[in-house]
Amino acid sequence: MVCDCIEPPWPADELLMKYQYISDFFIALAYFSIPLELIYFVKKSSVFPYRWVLVQFGAFIVLCGATHLINLWTFNVHSRTVALVMTTAKVLTAVVSCATALMLVHIIPDLLSVKTRELFLKNKAAELDREMGLIRTQEETGRHVRMLTHEIRSTLDRHTILKTTLVELGRTLALEECALWMPTRTGLELQLSYTLHHQNPVGFTVPIQLPVVNQVFSTNRAVKISPNCPVARLRTLAGKYMPGEVVAVRVPLLHLSNFQINDWPELSTKRYALMVLMLPSDSARQWHVHELELVEVVADQVAVALSHAAILEESMRARELLMDQNVALDLARREAETAIRARNDFLAVMNHEMRTPMHAIIALSSLLQETELTAEQRLMVETILKSSNLLAMLINDVLDLSRLEDGSLQLDLGTFNLYVVFKEVLKLIKPIASVKKLLVTLNLAPDLPEYAVGDEKRLMQVILNVVGNAVKFSKEGSISISAFVAKLESLRDSRAPDFFPVPSDNHFYLRVQVKDSGSGISPQDIPNLFTKFAQIQSLATRNSGGSGLGLAICKRFVNLMEGNIWIESEGLGKGCTAIFIVKLGISERSNDSKLPFTSKVPASHAQANFQGLKVIVMDENGVSRSVTKGLLVHLGCDVTTTSSGEECLRVVSQEHKVVFMDVCMPSMDGYEVAVRIHEKFTKRHERPLIVAVTGNTDRVTKENWMRVGMDGVVLKPVSVDKMRSILSELLEHRVLFEV
Amino acid sequence: MDSVTQLQGQLVDYTTSLFNEGYLNDQYTQLQQLQDESNPDFVVEVVSLFFEDSERLLNELDRALDQQSLDFRRVDSHVHQLKGSSSSIGAQRVQNVCIVFRNFCEAQNVEGCLQCLQQVRHEYSLVKNKLETLFKLEQKLLAARGSIPTQ
């Protein structure tokens, strides 16, 4: 039957199938376009790491689409081929989708973490940005500080330093006002010294003991202070709403005295200045940490710069002072030179002018003395003569001394006979000495050269002066003059520390000792002896006259002769010894007579003296005793022999003139005996001379015996002639320097 | 008179030989010079004294060197005395041996000392003989004439 009912276009089942048909179609379409879109967009971006996944995904989607497309043919009866294709497609789709599902398990967490990493990186970037900003600001600050410091330190002028500081700070920190308060001289107040905008600040002062000031001074950090405190109230508040923040910092004022060598200045210096910095009002700006640091650093630098400036000022002042002093000294020197020249001219003239009339007076007075005079007249003439002699002496002394001081005096060198000089002195002094009943003895060492090169006149003057002093200051006793060649070791006397004798081939040092038994000198007066015009105020000298220049002149002469002079005394009443050493040249003339006494003493003259001369021979050895006795008896002596020290001491008396002591016997202590003899006879002229007779040729031994109190040392064996000469030398000089 | 000249000649020769052989030295001459009218026997006296002293000293030395424990100091002092005496009269050889003897004493050399003692004795007896001979000659000459030739 064919049903003629209105056949719906589509059968009911066919409607469902039609919708399915359409849906499948669109699904397939979508499924095909999604991968295309993916591919298109992925191609656009270059950084997509999951290409393989995309391919997979694409395949999955394509296959799904294919499946749905093929579904279109399966709504109707379809051939087997289509079924086959459909099955294949489905199978493939199943495979791929499972694979994709498995793959996604791995992929999706990765994709998610990418997101987190992205977030993290973004944060990091923000942080770095912030830090960068900070560093940049710090660097700027540092730059500013360097620039500031450079500006400040490029000048040594205090005002410039401070002004520059304020200006630069103002600029760097964009300040409204910047001010510096300096402590006053009294240290009790702070005075407004510099400001940025007021050219000449009127003298505002605040007391230094303000709490805010103390607060700032107590720390080396920059301190925020209230804008209303006295130090910050600098500008007129012309209707500002909000004054900007104010910071103050202390500036230490260092002094030169704060810098010790090993001791860095502690900043407990009392003096600080106050620097006040104000931010612009109404700017809502705040002091940042780096700005505060900048301020602190600048304050320190300013302190250093200021101290440098202070030091410089100080040294400039000192230099000026020195220059002034130099000028003054120069002037003084020139004046002194003029004075000296004037004096020298004066002396030169007076030298001649004064002496001429003086000589006339003396000469004529002496002549007058020779004529017939009444007693009264004679007295007058004598007084005139004495006074004029004194005056002449004074004039000479003064003129000599001034010439000596100038260094214009020069020695008249010449060859002269040394022995004659001494004999002359002796001749001159003997009359006076004998009047005072003083015994004068002269001992000249045998090795003293007969002729020497030097200033004869002045040497005689020195000897005469010294001997004259000895005579002058001795009321009784004896004066002994001895002269010998000084050995180098004995020259270095601790009493004369700055006397350095220089040995040389053609010079020798003459040492003269004048010992007196007079009034002596107390130790405290000794240093003044050689001072000009200083006299020792003791009773004995008051009437002796003299100008007190004698020794001073002697010292000058002796120094000119490259020598030294000094006086030793054990005290008042104990006598004193004057010793001087001078350098003399050795003359070419015959000095080879080393034993002057042998040539000078004729045999006949000697023989006579020994008749009845009482001597003692002390010798342990009988044989040598007899031999020595025989020698002396042959020469005419009256000999007493002793064989031991005790016997000798028992027998010795004032009558015996010489004791010959054999000292090479080891048992006897010759030294002891000599000492005891010295003790027994305290007065020199009562004591017999002691001669040591020894076989020991050692020079040191000889000197030892001399030191011990022997008057001579003789070497065995002794011949007759030798004994003769020994005796005569002993008796003439009371000392024997010969072997 | 011949004998006088002869004797004189003999004396001179003998004395010279003594000097040449070193038995005596200059010191002896000095002694002779000291002899004069006031002191005619000076030399003989001194030499006799020397003989006595030396005998004594040599005996002392014998005794000292015989001891078990030698006291070198004592020995030295004796030798020193002997040296002094011999040098005073000019007995040169004796003096020289004494010097060597003293060195041995300082070195405390017993052997040396003994040896020296022998030598000293020997020298001493030699010089004693010589001097005695000399004196005898002088006596003879004095007897023959009235004076001794001076050197």
mmCIF file with all atom_site columns, C-alpha atoms in Angstrom, chain A residues 475-652:
data_model
loop_
_atom_site.group_PDB
_atom_site.id
_atom_site.type_symbol
_atom_site.label_atom_id
_atom_site.label_alt_id
_atom_site.label_comp_id
_atom_site.label_asym_id
_atom_site.label_entity_id
_atom_site.label_seq_id
_atom_site.pdbx_PDB_ins_code
_atom_site.Cartn_x
_atom_site.Cartn_y
_atom_site.Cartn_z
_atom_site.occupancy
_atom_site.B_iso_or_equiv
_atom_site.pdbx_formal_charge
_atom_site.auth_seq_id
_atom_site.auth_comp_id
_atom_site.auth_asym_id
_atom_site.auth_atom_id
_atom_site.pdbx_PDB_model_num
ATOM 1   C CA . LYS A 1 475 ? 154.448 83.917 103.640 1.00 0.00 ? 475 LYS A CA 1
ATOM 2   C CA . GLU A 1 476 ? 156.854 81.125 104.415 1.00 0.00 ? 476 GLU A CA 1
ATOM 3   C CA . GLY A 1 477 ? 158.009 77.790 103.257 1.00 0.00 ? 477 GLY A CA 1
ATOM 4   C CA . SER A 1 478 ? 159.338 76.824 99.902  1.00 0.00 ? 478 SER A CA 1
ATOM 5   C CA . ILE A 1 479 ? 158.532 77.097 96.273  1.00 0.00 ? 479 ILE A CA 1
ATOM 6   C CA . SER A 1 480 ? 159.525 74.374 93.916  1.00 0.00 ? 480 SER A CA 1
ATOM 7   C CA . ILE A 1 481 ? 159.506 74.780 90.183  1.00 0.00 ? 481 ILE A CA 1
ATOM 8   C CA . SER A 1 482 ? 159.827 71.679 88.074  1.00 0.00 ? 482 SER A CA 1
ATOM 9   C CA . ALA A 1 483 ? 159.739 71.375 84.351  1.00 0.00 ? 483 ALA A CA 1
ATOM 10  C CA . PHE A 1 484 ? 159.703 68.294 82.233  1.00 0.00 ? 484 PHE A CA 1
ATOM 11  C CA . VAL A 1 485 ? 158.491 66.929 78.980  1.00 0.00 ? 485 VAL A CA 1
ATOM 12  C CA . ALA A 1 486 ? 154.947 65.771 79.400  1.00 0.00 ? 486 ALA A CA 1
ATOM 13  C CA . LYS A 1 487 ? 154.131 62.261 78.290  1.00 0.00 ? 487 LYS A CA 1
ATOM 14  C CA . LEU A 1 488 ? 150.997 61.838 76.300  1.00 0.00 ? 488 LEU A CA 1
ATOM 15  C CA . GLU A 1 489 ? 149.146 59.780 78.884  1.00 0.00 ? 489 GLU A CA 1
ATOM 16  C CA . SER A 1 490 ? 149.686 62.297 81.565  1.00 0.00 ? 490 SER A CA 1
ATOM 17  C CA . LEU A 1 491 ? 148.403 65.018 79.304  1.00 0.00 ? 491 LEU A CA 1
ATOM 18  C CA . ARG A 1 492 ? 144.896 63.764 79.318  1.00 0.00 ? 492 ARG A CA 1
ATOM 19  C CA . ASP A 1 493 ? 143.924 65.056 82.667  1.00 0.00 ? 493 ASP A CA 1
ATOM 20  C CA . SER A 1 494 ? 140.397 64.687 83.862  1.00 0.00 ? 494 SER A CA 1
ATOM 21  C CA . ARG A 1 495 ? 140.631 68.223 85.121  1.00 0.00 ? 495 ARG A CA 1
ATOM 22  C CA . ALA A 1 496 ? 140.979 69.487 81.633  1.00 0.00 ? 496 ALA A CA 1
ATOM 23  C CA . PRO A 1 497 ? 138.283 67.720 79.693  1.00 0.00 ? 497 PRO A CA 1
ATOM 24  C CA . ASP A 1 498 ? 138.452 69.871 76.622  1.00 0.00 ? 498 ASP A CA 1
ATOM 25  C CA . PHE A 1 499 ? 142.205 69.754 76.240  1.00 0.00 ? 499 PHE A CA 1
ATOM 26  C CA . PHE A 1 500 ? 143.196 67.439 73.451  1.00 0.00 ? 500 PHE A CA 1
ATOM 27  C CA . PRO A 1 501 ? 146.913 67.277 72.974  1.00 0.00 ? 501 PRO A CA 1
ATOM 28  C CA . VAL A 1 502 ? 147.956 66.200 69.552  1.00 0.00 ? 502 VAL A CA 1
ATOM 29  C CA . PRO A 1 503 ? 151.258 64.456 69.413  1.00 0.00 ? 503 PRO A CA 1
ATOM 30  C CA . SER A 1 504 ? 153.468 65.380 66.548  1.00 0.00 ? 504 SER A CA 1
ATOM 31  C CA . ASP A 1 505 ? 156.968 64.799 65.487  1.00 0.00 ? 505 ASP A CA 1
ATOM 32  C CA . ASN A 1 506 ? 158.548 68.166 65.823  1.00 0.00 ? 506 ASN A CA 1
ATOM 33  C CA . HIS A 1 507 ? 156.682 69.390 68.874  1.00 0.00 ? 507 HIS A CA 1
ATOM 34  C CA . PHE A 1 508 ? 156.761 68.519 72.498  1.00 0.00 ? 508 PHE A CA 1
ATOM 35  C CA . TYR A 1 509 ? 154.649 69.483 75.439  1.00 0.00 ? 509 TYR A CA 1
ATOM 36  C CA . LEU A 1 510 ? 156.418 71.288 78.231  1.00 0.00 ? 510 LEU A CA 1
ATOM 37  C CA . ARG A 1 511 ? 154.892 70.759 81.634  1.00 0.00 ? 511 ARG A CA 1
ATOM 38  C CA . VAL A 1 512 ? 155.753 73.146 84.405  1.00 0.00 ? 512 VAL A CA 1
ATOM 39  C CA . GLN A 1 513 ? 154.650 72.718 87.999  1.00 0.00 ? 513 GLN A CA 1
ATOM 40  C CA . VAL A 1 514 ? 155.054 75.428 90.568  1.00 0.00 ? 514 VAL A CA 1
ATOM 41  C CA . LYS A 1 515 ? 154.303 74.243 94.045  1.00 0.00 ? 515 LYS A CA 1
ATOM 42  C CA . ASP A 1 516 ? 154.178 76.576 96.969  1.00 0.00 ? 516 ASP A CA 1
ATOM 43  C CA . SER A 1 517 ? 153.494 76.150 100.632 1.00 0.00 ? 517 SER A CA 1
ATOM 44  C CA . GLY A 1 518 ? 151.570 79.346 100.999 1.00 0.00 ? 518 GLY A CA 1
ATOM 45  C CA . SER A 1 519 ? 148.100 80.322 101.902 1.00 0.00 ? 519 SER A CA 1
ATOM 46  C CA . GLY A 1 520 ? 146.400 78.011 99.478  1.00 0.00 ? 520 GLY A CA 1
ATOM 47  C CA . ILE A 1 521 ? 143.064 78.508 97.819  1.00 0.00 ? 521 ILE A CA 1
ATOM 48  C CA . SER A 1 522 ? 139.704 77.156 98.866  1.00 0.00 ? 522 SER A CA 1
ATOM 49  C CA . PRO A 1 523 ? 138.146 74.836 96.304  1.00 0.00 ? 523 PRO A CA 1
ATOM 50  C CA . GLN A 1 524 ? 135.220 77.095 95.491  1.00 0.00 ? 524 GLN A CA 1
ATOM 51  C CA . ASP A 1 525 ? 137.490 79.922 94.441  1.00 0.00 ? 525 ASP A CA 1
ATOM 52  C CA . ILE A 1 526 ? 139.490 77.833 92.024  1.00 0.00 ? 526 ILE A CA 1
ATOM 53  C CA . PRO A 1 527 ? 137.126 78.204 89.038  1.00 0.00 ? 527 PRO A CA 1
ATOM 54  C CA . ASN A 1 528 ? 137.268 81.979 89.320  1.00 0.00 ? 528 ASN A CA 1
ATOM 55  C CA . LEU A 1 529 ? 141.007 82.226 89.324  1.00 0.00 ? 529 LEU A CA 1
ATOM 56  C CA . PHE A 1 530 ? 141.274 82.714 85.635  1.00 0.00 ? 530 PHE A CA 1
ATOM 57  C CA . THR A 1 531 ? 138.384 85.105 85.380  1.00 0.00 ? 531 THR A CA 1
ATOM 58  C CA . LYS A 1 532 ? 139.276 88.615 84.561  1.00 0.00 ? 532 LYS A CA 1
ATOM 59  C CA . PHE A 1 533 ? 139.309 91.102 87.364  1.00 0.00 ? 533 PHE A CA 1
ATOM 60  C CA . ALA A 1 534 ? 138.198 88.531 89.893  1.00 0.00 ? 534 ALA A CA 1
ATOM 61  C CA . GLN A 1 535 ? 140.347 88.469 92.955  1.00 0.00 ? 535 GLN A CA 1
ATOM 62  C CA . ILE A 1 536 ? 140.243 86.254 95.929  1.00 0.00 ? 536 ILE A CA 1
ATOM 63  C CA . GLN A 1 537 ? 139.261 88.232 98.907  1.00 0.00 ? 537 GLN A CA 1
ATOM 64  C CA . SER A 1 538 ? 141.551 86.999 101.573 1.00 0.00 ? 538 SER A CA 1
ATOM 65  C CA . LEU A 1 539 ? 143.548 89.051 103.972 1.00 0.00 ? 539 LEU A CA 1
ATOM 66  C CA . ALA A 1 540 ? 146.852 88.225 102.431 1.00 0.00 ? 540 ALA A CA 1
ATOM 67  C CA . THR A 1 541 ? 145.998 89.470 99.009  1.00 0.00 ? 541 THR A CA 1
ATOM 68  C CA . ARG A 1 542 ? 144.318 92.678 99.831  1.00 0.00 ? 542 ARG A CA 1
ATOM 69  C CA . ASN A 1 543 ? 147.503 94.579 100.022 1.00 0.00 ? 543 ASN A CA 1
ATOM 70  C CA . SER A 1 544 ? 149.229 92.822 97.211  1.00 0.00 ? 544 SER A CA 1
ATOM 71  C CA . GLY A 1 545 ? 147.885 95.043 94.485  1.00 0.00 ? 545 GLY A CA 1
ATOM 72  C CA . GLY A 1 546 ? 147.579 93.835 90.964  1.00 0.00 ? 546 GLY A CA 1
ATOM 73  C CA . SER A 1 547 ? 144.551 94.029 88.765  1.00 0.00 ? 547 SER A CA 1
ATOM 74  C CA . GLY A 1 548 ? 143.506 90.427 88.923  1.00 0.00 ? 548 GLY A CA 1
ATOM 75  C CA . LEU A 1 549 ? 144.327 90.089 85.243  1.00 0.00 ? 549 LEU A CA 1
ATOM 76  C CA . GLY A 1 550 ? 147.553 88.171 85.589  1.00 0.00 ? 550 GLY A CA 1
ATOM 77  C CA . LEU A 1 551 ? 146.162 84.685 85.538  1.00 0.00 ? 551 LEU A CA 1
ATOM 78  C CA . ALA A 1 552 ? 143.570 85.559 82.919  1.00 0.00 ? 552 ALA A CA 1
ATOM 79  C CA . ILE A 1 553 ? 146.343 86.731 80.618  1.00 0.00 ? 553 ILE A CA 1
ATOM 80  C CA . CYS A 1 554 ? 148.393 83.655 81.418  1.00 0.00 ? 554 CYS A CA 1
ATOM 81  C CA . LYS A 1 555 ? 145.474 81.500 80.455  1.00 0.00 ? 555 LYS A CA 1
ATOM 82  C CA . ARG A 1 556 ? 145.110 83.305 77.161  1.00 0.00 ? 556 ARG A CA 1
ATOM 83  C CA . PHE A 1 557 ? 148.800 82.956 76.380  1.00 0.00 ? 557 PHE A CA 1
ATOM 84  C CA . VAL A 1 558 ? 148.810 79.318 77.351  1.00 0.00 ? 558 VAL A CA 1
ATOM 85  C CA . ASN A 1 559 ? 145.783 78.698 75.177  1.00 0.00 ? 559 ASN A CA 1
ATOM 86  C CA . LEU A 1 560 ? 147.500 80.437 72.292  1.00 0.00 ? 560 LEU A CA 1
ATOM 87  C CA . MET A 1 561 ? 150.356 78.032 72.795  1.00 0.00 ? 561 MET A CA 1
ATOM 88  C CA . GLU A 1 562 ? 147.867 75.212 72.460  1.00 0.00 ? 562 GLU A CA 1
ATOM 89  C CA . GLY A 1 563 ? 148.163 74.259 76.068  1.00 0.00 ? 563 GLY A CA 1
ATOM 90  C CA . ASN A 1 564 ? 146.313 74.278 79.329  1.00 0.00 ? 564 ASN A CA 1
ATOM 91  C CA . ILE A 1 565 ? 146.810 75.810 82.738  1.00 0.00 ? 565 ILE A CA 1
ATOM 92  C CA . TRP A 1 566 ? 145.175 74.992 86.029  1.00 0.00 ? 566 TRP A CA 1
ATOM 93  C CA . ILE A 1 567 ? 145.673 75.277 89.727  1.00 0.00 ? 567 ILE A CA 1
ATOM 94  C CA . GLU A 1 568 ? 145.263 72.641 92.371  1.00 0.00 ? 568 GLU A CA 1
ATOM 95  C CA . SER A 1 569 ? 144.954 73.317 96.007  1.00 0.00 ? 569 SER A CA 1
ATOM 96  C CA . GLU A 1 570 ? 143.822 71.272 98.900  1.00 0.00 ? 570 GLU A CA 1
ATOM 97  C CA . GLY A 1 571 ? 142.391 74.231 100.700 1.00 0.00 ? 571 GLY A CA 1
ATOM 98  C CA . LEU A 1 572 ? 143.235 77.313 102.658 1.00 0.00 ? 572 LEU A CA 1
ATOM 99  C CA . GLY A 1 573 ? 146.588 77.130 104.325 1.00 0.00 ? 573 GLY A CA 1
ATOM 100 C CA . LYS A 1 574 ? 147.625 74.030 102.447 1.00 0.00 ? 574 LYS A CA 1
ATOM 101 C CA . GLY A 1 575 ? 149.528 75.669 99.653  1.00 0.00 ? 575 GLY A CA 1
ATOM 102 C CA . CYS A 1 576 ? 148.796 75.212 96.031  1.00 0.00 ? 576 CYS A CA 1
ATOM 103 C CA . THR A 1 577 ? 150.293 73.947 92.839  1.00 0.00 ? 577 THR A CA 1
ATOM 104 C CA . ALA A 1 578 ? 150.005 75.736 89.548  1.00 0.00 ? 578 ALA A CA 1
ATOM 105 C CA . ILE A 1 579 ? 150.501 73.539 86.539  1.00 0.00 ? 579 ILE A CA 1
ATOM 106 C CA . PHE A 1 580 ? 150.604 74.457 82.926  1.00 0.00 ? 580 PHE A CA 1
ATOM 107 C CA . ILE A 1 581 ? 151.391 72.620 79.759  1.00 0.00 ? 581 ILE A CA 1
ATOM 108 C CA . VAL A 1 582 ? 152.360 74.351 76.556  1.00 0.00 ? 582 VAL A CA 1
ATOM 109 C CA . LYS A 1 583 ? 153.293 73.120 73.151  1.00 0.00 ? 583 LYS A CA 1
ATOM 110 C CA . LEU A 1 584 ? 156.732 74.050 71.951  1.00 0.00 ? 584 LEU A CA 1
ATOM 111 C CA . GLY A 1 585 ? 158.585 73.203 68.824  1.00 0.00 ? 585 GLY A CA 1
ATOM 112 C CA . ILE A 1 586 ? 161.710 71.133 68.863  1.00 0.00 ? 586 ILE A CA 1
ATOM 113 C CA . SER A 1 587 ? 164.656 73.088 67.645  1.00 0.00 ? 587 SER A CA 1
ATOM 114 C CA . GLU A 1 588 ? 167.207 71.810 65.170  1.00 0.00 ? 588 GLU A CA 1
ATOM 115 C CA . ARG A 1 589 ? 169.980 73.020 67.385  1.00 0.00 ? 589 ARG A CA 1
ATOM 116 C CA . SER A 1 590 ? 171.917 70.604 69.434  1.00 0.00 ? 590 SER A CA 1
ATOM 117 C CA . ASN A 1 591 ? 169.535 68.752 71.653  1.00 0.00 ? 591 ASN A CA 1
ATOM 118 C CA . ASP A 1 592 ? 171.434 65.554 71.637  1.00 0.00 ? 592 ASP A CA 1
ATOM 119 C CA . SER A 1 593 ? 172.858 66.120 75.033  1.00 0.00 ? 593 SER A CA 1
ATOM 120 C CA . LYS A 1 594 ? 170.145 64.104 76.692  1.00 0.00 ? 594 LYS A CA 1
ATOM 121 C CA . LEU A 1 595 ? 172.075 64.108 79.897  1.00 0.00 ? 595 LEU A CA 1
ATOM 122 C CA . PRO A 1 596 ? 172.819 67.741 80.268  1.00 0.00 ? 596 PRO A CA 1
ATOM 123 C CA . PHE A 1 597 ? 174.117 67.294 83.720  1.00 0.00 ? 597 PHE A CA 1
ATOM 124 C CA . THR A 1 598 ? 176.951 65.105 82.611  1.00 0.00 ? 598 THR A CA 1
ATOM 125 C CA . SER A 1 599 ? 178.245 67.707 80.203  1.00 0.00 ? 599 SER A CA 1
ATOM 126 C CA . LYS A 1 600 ? 177.647 70.545 82.529  1.00 0.00 ? 600 LYS A CA 1
ATOM 127 C CA . VAL A 1 601 ? 179.221 69.055 85.557  1.00 0.00 ? 601 VAL A CA 1
ATOM 128 C CA . PRO A 1 602 ? 182.978 68.958 85.456  1.00 0.00 ? 602 PRO A CA 1
ATOM 129 C CA . ALA A 1 603 ? 184.475 66.143 87.394  1.00 0.00 ? 603 ALA A CA 1
ATOM 130 C CA . SER A 1 604 ? 186.600 68.300 89.606  1.00 0.00 ? 604 SER A CA 1
ATOM 131 C CA . HIS A 1 605 ? 183.707 70.390 90.727  1.00 0.00 ? 605 HIS A CA 1
ATOM 132 C CA . ALA A 1 606 ? 181.794 67.305 91.750  1.00 0.00 ? 606 ALA A CA 1
ATOM 133 C CA . GLN A 1 607 ? 184.523 65.711 93.750  1.00 0.00 ? 607 GLN A CA 1
ATOM 134 C CA . ALA A 1 608 ? 184.740 68.478 96.231  1.00 0.00 ? 608 ALA A CA 1
ATOM 135 C CA . ASN A 1 609 ? 181.081 68.382 97.168  1.00 0.00 ? 609 ASN A CA 1
ATOM 136 C CA . PHE A 1 610 ? 181.014 64.871 98.428  1.00 0.00 ? 610 PHE A CA 1
ATOM 137 C CA . GLN A 1 611 ? 183.607 65.165 101.127 1.00 0.00 ? 611 GLN A CA 1
ATOM 138 C CA . GLY A 1 612 ? 182.053 64.046 104.344 1.00 0.00 ? 612 GLY A CA 1
ATOM 139 C CA . LEU A 1 613 ? 178.638 63.592 102.734 1.00 0.00 ? 613 LEU A CA 1
ATOM 140 C CA . LYS A 1 614 ? 176.724 61.332 105.060 1.00 0.00 ? 614 LYS A CA 1
ATOM 141 C CA . VAL A 1 615 ? 174.984 58.512 103.256 1.00 0.00 ? 615 VAL A CA 1
ATOM 142 C CA . ILE A 1 616 ? 173.348 55.260 104.181 1.00 0.00 ? 616 ILE A CA 1
ATOM 143 C CA . VAL A 1 617 ? 173.646 52.097 102.151 1.00 0.00 ? 617 VAL A CA 1
ATOM 144 C CA . MET A 1 618 ? 170.909 49.529 102.647 1.00 0.00 ? 618 MET A CA 1
ATOM 145 C CA . ASP A 1 619 ? 171.647 46.168 101.061 1.00 0.00 ? 619 ASP A CA 1
ATOM 146 C CA . GLU A 1 620 ? 170.985 42.633 102.173 1.00 0.00 ? 620 GLU A CA 1
ATOM 147 C CA . ASN A 1 621 ? 173.758 41.175 100.130 1.00 0.00 ? 621 ASN A CA 1
ATOM 148 C CA . GLY A 1 622 ? 177.059 41.576 101.911 1.00 0.00 ? 622 GLY A CA 1
ATOM 149 C CA . VAL A 1 623 ? 179.141 41.563 98.803  1.00 0.00 ? 623 VAL A CA 1
ATOM 150 C CA . SER A 1 624 ? 177.233 44.199 96.922  1.00 0.00 ? 624 SER A CA 1
ATOM 151 C CA . ARG A 1 625 ? 176.959 46.186 100.129 1.00 0.00 ? 625 ARG A CA 1
ATOM 152 C CA . SER A 1 626 ? 180.708 46.293 100.434 1.00 0.00 ? 626 SER A CA 1
ATOM 153 C CA . VAL A 1 627 ? 181.094 47.189 96.816  1.00 0.00 ? 627 VAL A CA 1
ATOM 154 C CA . THR A 1 628 ? 178.655 50.069 97.050  1.00 0.00 ? 628 THR A CA 1
ATOM 155 C CA . LYS A 1 629 ? 180.282 51.233 100.243 1.00 0.00 ? 629 LYS A CA 1
ATOM 156 C CA . GLY A 1 630 ? 183.632 51.088 98.582  1.00 0.00 ? 630 GLY A CA 1
ATOM 157 C CA . LEU A 1 631 ? 182.341 53.208 95.716  1.00 0.00 ? 631 LEU A CA 1
ATOM 158 C CA . LEU A 1 632 ? 180.990 55.870 97.975  1.00 0.00 ? 632 LEU A CA 1
ATOM 159 C CA . VAL A 1 633 ? 184.013 55.878 100.243 1.00 0.00 ? 633 VAL A CA 1
ATOM 160 C CA . HIS A 1 634 ? 186.165 56.313 97.193  1.00 0.00 ? 634 HIS A CA 1
ATOM 161 C CA . LEU A 1 635 ? 184.178 59.384 96.343  1.00 0.00 ? 635 LEU A CA 1
ATOM 162 C CA . GLY A 1 636 ? 184.717 60.731 99.811  1.00 0.00 ? 636 GLY A CA 1
ATOM 163 C CA . CYS A 1 637 ? 181.401 60.003 101.469 1.00 0.00 ? 637 CYS A CA 1
ATOM 164 C CA . ASP A 1 638 ? 180.836 59.053 105.035 1.00 0.00 ? 638 ASP A CA 1
ATOM 165 C CA . VAL A 1 639 ? 179.036 55.742 104.595 1.00 0.00 ? 639 VAL A CA 1
ATOM 166 C CA . THR A 1 640 ? 176.853 53.903 107.076 1.00 0.00 ? 640 THR A CA 1
ATOM 167 C CA . THR A 1 641 ? 175.894 50.412 106.010 1.00 0.00 ? 641 THR A CA 1
ATOM 168 C CA . THR A 1 642 ? 172.714 48.653 107.002 1.00 0.00 ? 642 THR A CA 1
ATOM 169 C CA . SER A 1 643 ? 171.570 45.244 105.996 1.00 0.00 ? 643 SER A CA 1
ATOM 170 C CA . SER A 1 644 ? 167.851 45.501 106.606 1.00 0.00 ? 644 SER A CA 1
ATOM 171 C CA . GLY A 1 645 ? 164.955 47.886 106.434 1.00 0.00 ? 645 GLY A CA 1
ATOM 172 C CA . GLU A 1 646 ? 164.541 48.094 110.214 1.00 0.00 ? 646 GLU A CA 1
ATOM 173 C CA . GLU A 1 647 ? 168.183 48.777 110.747 1.00 0.00 ? 647 GLU A CA 1
ATOM 174 C CA . CYS A 1 648 ? 168.064 51.483 108.126 1.00 0.00 ? 648 CYS A CA 1
ATOM 175 C CA . LEU A 1 649 ? 165.090 53.140 109.746 1.00 0.00 ? 649 LEU A CA 1
ATOM 176 C CA . ARG A 1 650 ? 166.790 52.971 113.080 1.00 0.00 ? 650 ARG A CA 1
ATOM 177 C CA . VAL A 1 651 ? 169.960 54.543 111.837 1.00 0.00 ? 651 VAL A CA 1
ATOM 178 C CA . VAL A 1 652 ? 168.612 57.167 109.473 1.00 0.00 ? 652 VAL A CA 1
#
